[in-house]
Amino acid sequence: GAGVSQTPSNKVTEKGKYVELRCDPISGHTALYWYRQSLGQGPEFLIYFQGTGAADDSGLPNDRFFAVRPEGSVSTLKIQRTERGDSAVYLCASSFPGDGYNEQFFGPGTRLTVL
Amino acid sequence: SQKIEQNSEALNIQEGKTATLTCNYTNYSPAYLQWYRQDPGRGPVFLLLIRENEKEKRKERLKVTFDTTLKQSLFHITASQPADSATYLCALGRSGGYNKLIFGAGTRLAVHP
């Protein structure tokens, strides 16, 4: 079956612009996570969805970042007024719900470059 | 604050040898620890999970140990192959309904023929 897909694979934008990053999770996975990974670092948690609701958004760095998952499947991470420091790889992962021990299935990521 | 440390320098070993990667943590009480593999330009891929009440877990050529007293996990790859060359990430998680992982920076492993 298909894995987690993310689009676009690369996004180059100018400082101050708005961007949207899309994630298609594995069918049947109700849990969805967004992470951000900077060069030489591990993924950093941003937000977790269980179904349509954001159950934990404690990792979002500020109010320029927002994510939605309106139908409990596809999710979009939105970044307003982008800054050069937002440049990173944005990873999406999905998993089955459960007691928290489930493995996460990651997409290939979107590489965001803010000029 | 929570801190996870993995060998920051790349680990270079000869094919056939055992690779041992270290993950140390502070200011955290994980319920479990996961190891992931990440190849350049790709997302992490899950390898193994070990719970706080487990000392050791094995899967094929992989072995993970977890010492909650030392706050350390060791990840071993026996009979290493050049195809094992990648970055290996450890991630800690707490129980409680969902899987919010805290990742280390990873260790790059290079296995030479």
mmCIF file of C-alpha atoms in Angstrom:
data_model
loop_
_atom_site.group_PDB
_atom_site.id
_atom_site.type_symbol
_atom_site.label_atom_id
_atom_site.label_comp_id
_atom_site.label_asym_id
_atom_site.label_seq_id
_atom_site.Cartn_x
_atom_site.Cartn_y
_atom_site.Cartn_z
ATOM 1 C CA GLY A 1 0.000 0.000 0.000
ATOM 2 C CA ALA A 2 0.990 3.609 -0.356
ATOM 3 C CA GLY A 3 3.010 5.233 2.364
ATOM 4 C CA VAL A 4 2.799 8.759 3.704
ATOM 5 C CA SER A 5 3.146 11.300 0.928
ATOM 6 C CA GLN A 6 4.053 14.961 1.184
ATOM 7 C CA THR A 7 3.813 17.737 -1.356
ATOM 8 C CA PRO A 8 5.646 19.651 -2.580
ATOM 9 C CA SER A 9 8.960 17.880 -2.124
ATOM 10 C CA ASN A 10 10.753 21.226 -2.330
ATOM 11 C CA LYS A 11 9.493 24.740 -1.759
ATOM 12 C CA VAL A 12 11.494 27.902 -2.254
ATOM 13 C CA THR A 13 9.880 31.128 -1.138
ATOM 14 C CA GLU A 14 10.784 34.669 -0.263
ATOM 15 C CA LYS A 15 10.839 36.106 3.208
ATOM 16 C CA GLY A 16 7.411 37.334 4.217
ATOM 17 C CA LYS A 17 5.444 35.020 1.937
ATOM 18 C CA TYR A 18 2.799 32.462 2.937
ATOM 19 C CA VAL A 19 3.294 28.735 2.312
ATOM 20 C CA GLU A 20 1.219 25.595 2.647
ATOM 21 C CA LEU A 21 2.663 22.118 3.022
ATOM 22 C CA ARG A 22 0.474 19.072 2.475
ATOM 23 C CA CYS A 23 0.543 15.626 4.039
ATOM 24 C CA ASP A 24 -1.403 12.521 2.935
ATOM 25 C CA PRO A 25 -1.223 9.910 5.701
ATOM 26 C CA ILE A 26 -1.580 6.171 5.360
ATOM 27 C CA SER A 27 -5.232 5.197 4.996
ATOM 28 C CA GLY A 28 -6.698 4.201 8.336
ATOM 29 C CA HIS A 29 -4.145 6.065 10.434
ATOM 30 C CA THR A 30 -6.056 8.429 12.670
ATOM 31 C CA ALA A 31 -2.965 9.848 14.357
ATOM 32 C CA LEU A 32 -0.940 12.412 12.403
ATOM 33 C CA TYR A 33 2.196 14.301 13.460
ATOM 34 C CA TRP A 34 4.194 17.173 12.026
ATOM 35 C CA TYR A 35 7.897 17.555 12.764
ATOM 36 C CA ARG A 36 10.577 19.987 11.646
ATOM 37 C CA GLN A 37 14.131 18.842 11.018
ATOM 38 C CA SER A 38 17.059 21.219 10.664
ATOM 39 C CA LEU A 39 20.372 20.146 9.175
ATOM 40 C CA GLY A 40 22.287 17.849 11.490
ATOM 41 C CA GLN A 41 19.425 17.635 13.982
ATOM 42 C CA GLY A 42 16.727 15.136 14.766
ATOM 43 C CA PRO A 43 13.055 15.796 14.025
ATOM 44 C CA GLU A 44 11.448 18.313 16.374
ATOM 45 C CA PHE A 45 7.796 17.797 17.294
ATOM 46 C CA LEU A 46 5.380 20.495 16.113
ATOM 47 C CA ILE A 47 1.802 19.253 16.376
ATOM 48 C CA TYR A 48 -0.261 16.093 16.800
ATOM 49 C CA PHE A 49 -3.727 15.369 15.426
ATOM 50 C CA GLN A 50 -6.055 12.647 16.569
ATOM 51 C CA GLY A 51 -8.748 12.593 13.923
ATOM 52 C CA THR A 52 -9.691 16.144 12.995
ATOM 53 C CA GLY A 53 -8.617 17.843 16.190
ATOM 54 C CA ALA A 54 -5.203 19.114 17.166
ATOM 55 C CA ALA A 55 -4.655 17.272 20.432
ATOM 56 C CA ASP A 56 -1.246 18.798 21.098
ATOM 57 C CA ASP A 57 0.139 21.884 19.345
ATOM 58 C CA SER A 58 2.753 22.660 21.980
ATOM 59 C CA GLY A 59 5.606 22.383 19.489
ATOM 60 C CA LEU A 60 4.452 25.113 17.122
ATOM 61 C CA PRO A 61 7.122 27.819 17.472
ATOM 62 C CA ASN A 62 4.788 30.818 17.244
ATOM 63 C CA ASP A 63 1.447 31.984 15.890
ATOM 64 C CA ARG A 64 2.744 32.184 12.330
ATOM 65 C CA PHE A 65 2.431 28.398 12.229
ATOM 66 C CA PHE A 66 -0.932 26.710 11.938
ATOM 67 C CA ALA A 67 -2.107 23.265 10.850
ATOM 68 C CA VAL A 68 -5.448 21.784 9.925
ATOM 69 C CA ARG A 69 -6.899 18.373 9.243
ATOM 70 C CA PRO A 70 -10.538 19.105 8.407
ATOM 71 C CA GLU A 71 -11.687 15.614 7.418
ATOM 72 C CA GLY A 72 -9.379 13.552 9.551
ATOM 73 C CA SER A 73 -7.153 12.500 6.694
ATOM 74 C CA VAL A 74 -5.078 15.022 4.707
ATOM 75 C CA SER A 75 -3.354 17.691 6.770
ATOM 76 C CA THR A 76 -1.958 21.071 5.766
ATOM 77 C CA LEU A 77 0.740 22.952 7.646
ATOM 78 C CA LYS A 78 0.480 26.680 7.030
ATOM 79 C CA ILE A 79 3.229 29.199 7.668
ATOM 80 C CA GLN A 80 2.538 32.905 7.444
ATOM 81 C CA ARG A 81 5.090 35.682 6.947
ATOM 82 C CA THR A 82 7.905 33.197 6.473
ATOM 83 C CA GLU A 83 11.324 33.969 7.917
ATOM 84 C CA ARG A 84 14.742 32.659 6.923
ATOM 85 C CA GLY A 85 14.854 30.722 10.187
ATOM 86 C CA ASP A 86 11.857 28.675 9.023
ATOM 87 C CA SER A 87 14.068 26.961 6.440
ATOM 88 C CA ALA A 88 14.122 23.249 7.267
ATOM 89 C CA VAL A 89 12.687 19.909 6.225
ATOM 90 C CA TYR A 90 9.101 19.503 7.405
ATOM 91 C CA LEU A 91 8.203 15.889 8.070
ATOM 92 C CA CYS A 92 4.783 14.362 8.463
ATOM 93 C CA ALA A 93 4.148 11.021 10.153
ATOM 94 C CA SER A 94 1.063 8.931 10.777
ATOM 95 C CA SER A 95 0.231 5.970 12.956
ATOM 96 C CA PHE A 96 -2.602 3.882 14.288
ATOM 97 C CA PRO A 97 -4.187 5.180 17.465
ATOM 98 C CA GLY A 98 -3.447 3.344 20.639
ATOM 99 C CA ASP A 99 -1.585 3.565 23.865
ATOM 100 C CA GLY A 100 1.231 5.648 22.474
ATOM 101 C CA TYR A 101 3.653 2.843 21.703
ATOM 102 C CA ASN A 102 2.904 2.620 18.002
ATOM 103 C CA GLU A 103 5.594 3.137 15.418
ATOM 104 C CA GLN A 104 5.293 6.217 13.289
ATOM 105 C CA PHE A 105 5.427 6.091 9.503
ATOM 106 C CA PHE A 106 7.170 9.114 8.062
ATOM 107 C CA GLY A 107 6.796 10.786 4.715
ATOM 108 C CA PRO A 108 9.808 11.948 2.685
ATOM 109 C CA GLY A 109 9.427 15.511 3.890
ATOM 110 C CA THR A 110 9.113 18.933 2.276
ATOM 111 C CA ARG A 111 12.322 20.934 2.105
ATOM 112 C CA LEU A 112 11.407 24.575 2.688
ATOM 113 C CA THR A 113 13.904 27.259 1.763
ATOM 114 C CA VAL A 114 13.142 30.858 2.670
ATOM 115 C CA LEU A 115 15.328 33.344 0.800
ATOM 116 C CA SER B 1 15.164 20.781 30.157
ATOM 117 C CA GLN B 2 15.035 17.387 28.460
ATOM 118 C CA LYS B 3 18.174 16.409 26.650
ATOM 119 C CA ILE B 4 19.036 13.462 24.431
ATOM 120 C CA GLU B 5 22.620 12.863 23.374
ATOM 121 C CA GLN B 6 23.843 10.635 20.617
ATOM 122 C CA ASN B 7 27.402 10.268 19.328
ATOM 123 C CA SER B 8 27.850 13.483 17.413
ATOM 124 C CA GLU B 9 30.720 12.184 15.337
ATOM 125 C CA ALA B 10 30.230 9.682 12.560
ATOM 126 C CA LEU B 11 30.976 6.074 13.370
ATOM 127 C CA ASN B 12 33.180 4.336 10.820
ATOM 128 C CA ILE B 13 33.496 0.570 10.968
ATOM 129 C CA GLN B 14 34.601 -2.295 8.794
ATOM 130 C CA GLU B 15 32.106 -4.595 7.146
ATOM 131 C CA GLY B 16 31.336 -7.633 9.283
ATOM 132 C CA LYS B 17 32.033 -5.886 12.588
ATOM 133 C CA THR B 18 29.457 -4.933 15.192
ATOM 134 C CA ALA B 19 28.371 -1.307 15.285
ATOM 135 C CA THR B 20 27.349 0.088 18.670
ATOM 136 C CA LEU B 21 25.506 3.384 18.911
ATOM 137 C CA THR B 22 24.745 5.180 22.165
ATOM 138 C CA CYS B 23 21.747 7.227 23.267
ATOM 139 C CA ASN B 24 21.887 9.025 26.614
ATOM 140 C CA TYR B 25 19.156 11.184 28.094
ATOM 141 C CA THR B 26 18.632 13.498 31.058
ATOM 142 C CA ASN B 27 15.677 15.163 32.749
ATOM 143 C CA TYR B 28 13.238 12.685 31.287
ATOM 144 C CA SER B 29 11.439 9.512 32.335
ATOM 145 C CA PRO B 30 10.457 7.736 29.142
ATOM 146 C CA ALA B 31 7.986 4.901 29.016
ATOM 147 C CA TYR B 32 9.702 3.597 25.906
ATOM 148 C CA LEU B 33 12.443 4.291 23.445
ATOM 149 C CA GLN B 34 12.390 3.848 19.690
ATOM 150 C CA TRP B 35 15.199 3.624 17.153
ATOM 151 C CA TYR B 36 14.798 4.884 13.599
ATOM 152 C CA ARG B 37 16.987 4.781 10.515
ATOM 153 C CA GLN B 38 17.204 7.792 8.205
ATOM 154 C CA ASP B 39 18.786 7.851 4.766
ATOM 155 C CA PRO B 40 19.722 11.141 3.064
ATOM 156 C CA GLY B 41 16.696 12.939 1.650
ATOM 157 C CA ARG B 42 14.218 10.527 3.206
ATOM 158 C CA GLY B 43 12.049 10.341 6.287
ATOM 159 C CA PRO B 44 12.988 8.192 9.285
ATOM 160 C CA VAL B 45 12.054 4.502 9.206
ATOM 161 C CA PHE B 46 11.119 2.688 12.401
ATOM 162 C CA LEU B 47 13.394 -0.149 13.502
ATOM 163 C CA LEU B 48 12.749 -1.176 17.101
ATOM 164 C CA LEU B 49 10.847 -0.192 20.223
ATOM 165 C CA ILE B 50 11.884 -1.089 23.762
ATOM 166 C CA ARG B 51 9.778 -0.396 26.845
ATOM 167 C CA GLU B 52 11.028 0.838 30.193
ATOM 168 C CA ASN B 53 10.476 -2.563 31.795
ATOM 169 C CA GLU B 54 12.471 -4.376 29.094
ATOM 170 C CA LYS B 55 16.231 -4.775 29.280
ATOM 171 C CA GLU B 56 16.896 -6.008 25.766
ATOM 172 C CA LYS B 57 15.148 -6.419 22.422
ATOM 173 C CA ARG B 58 16.355 -8.200 19.295
ATOM 174 C CA LYS B 59 15.318 -8.201 15.676
ATOM 175 C CA GLU B 60 17.427 -10.063 13.147
ATOM 176 C CA ARG B 61 20.900 -8.422 13.283
ATOM 177 C CA LEU B 62 19.694 -5.610 15.537
ATOM 178 C CA LYS B 63 19.826 -5.504 19.326
ATOM 179 C CA VAL B 64 18.720 -2.727 21.635
ATOM 180 C CA THR B 65 19.320 -2.420 25.361
ATOM 181 C CA PHE B 66 17.657 0.018 27.742
ATOM 182 C CA ASP B 67 19.036 0.923 31.159
ATOM 183 C CA THR B 68 16.717 3.333 32.965
ATOM 184 C CA THR B 69 19.164 3.650 35.866
ATOM 185 C CA LEU B 70 21.994 4.798 33.621
ATOM 186 C CA LYS B 71 19.472 6.613 31.398
ATOM 187 C CA GLN B 72 21.028 5.006 28.379
ATOM 188 C CA SER B 73 20.168 2.861 25.386
ATOM 189 C CA LEU B 74 22.653 0.986 23.235
ATOM 190 C CA PHE B 75 21.863 -0.012 19.661
ATOM 191 C CA HIS B 76 23.899 -2.794 18.086
ATOM 192 C CA ILE B 77 24.111 -3.947 14.496
ATOM 193 C CA THR B 78 25.950 -7.241 14.186
ATOM 194 C CA ALA B 79 27.649 -8.470 11.010
ATOM 195 C CA SER B 80 27.370 -4.952 9.617
ATOM 196 C CA GLN B 81 27.057 -4.376 5.874
ATOM 197 C CA PRO B 82 27.682 -1.298 3.708
ATOM 198 C CA ALA B 83 23.897 -1.152 3.221
ATOM 199 C CA ASP B 84 23.598 -0.397 6.949
ATOM 200 C CA SER B 85 25.263 2.979 6.344
ATOM 201 C CA ALA B 86 22.753 5.654 7.402
ATOM 202 C CA THR B 87 21.903 7.984 10.276
ATOM 203 C CA TYR B 88 20.339 6.308 13.282
ATOM 204 C CA LEU B 89 18.004 8.279 15.529
ATOM 205 C CA CYS B 90 16.827 7.438 19.006
ATOM 206 C CA ALA B 91 13.510 8.811 20.199
ATOM 207 C CA LEU B 92 11.917 8.838 23.627
ATOM 208 C CA GLY B 93 8.235 8.733 24.393
ATOM 209 C CA ARG B 94 5.870 8.699 27.344
ATOM 210 C CA SER B 95 2.768 6.600 27.707
ATOM 211 C CA GLY B 96 -0.573 8.321 27.854
ATOM 212 C CA GLY B 97 -2.501 7.968 24.680
ATOM 213 C CA TYR B 98 -0.274 9.246 21.959
ATOM 214 C CA ASN B 99 3.219 9.053 20.669
ATOM 215 C CA LYS B 100 4.875 12.435 21.094
ATOM 216 C CA LEU B 101 8.476 11.573 20.381
ATOM 217 C CA ILE B 102 11.560 13.510 21.390
ATOM 218 C CA PHE B 103 14.418 12.729 19.019
ATOM 219 C CA GLY B 104 18.154 12.839 19.424
ATOM 220 C CA ALA B 105 20.292 14.409 16.715
ATOM 221 C CA GLY B 106 21.280 11.011 15.359
ATOM 222 C CA THR B 107 24.546 9.237 14.711
ATOM 223 C CA ARG B 108 25.847 8.712 11.196
ATOM 224 C CA LEU B 109 27.147 5.212 10.618
ATOM 225 C CA ALA B 110 29.451 4.378 7.706
ATOM 226 C CA VAL B 111 30.247 0.715 7.058
ATOM 227 C CA HIS B 112 33.249 0.237 4.773
ATOM 228 C CA PRO B 113 33.799 -2.850 2.581
#
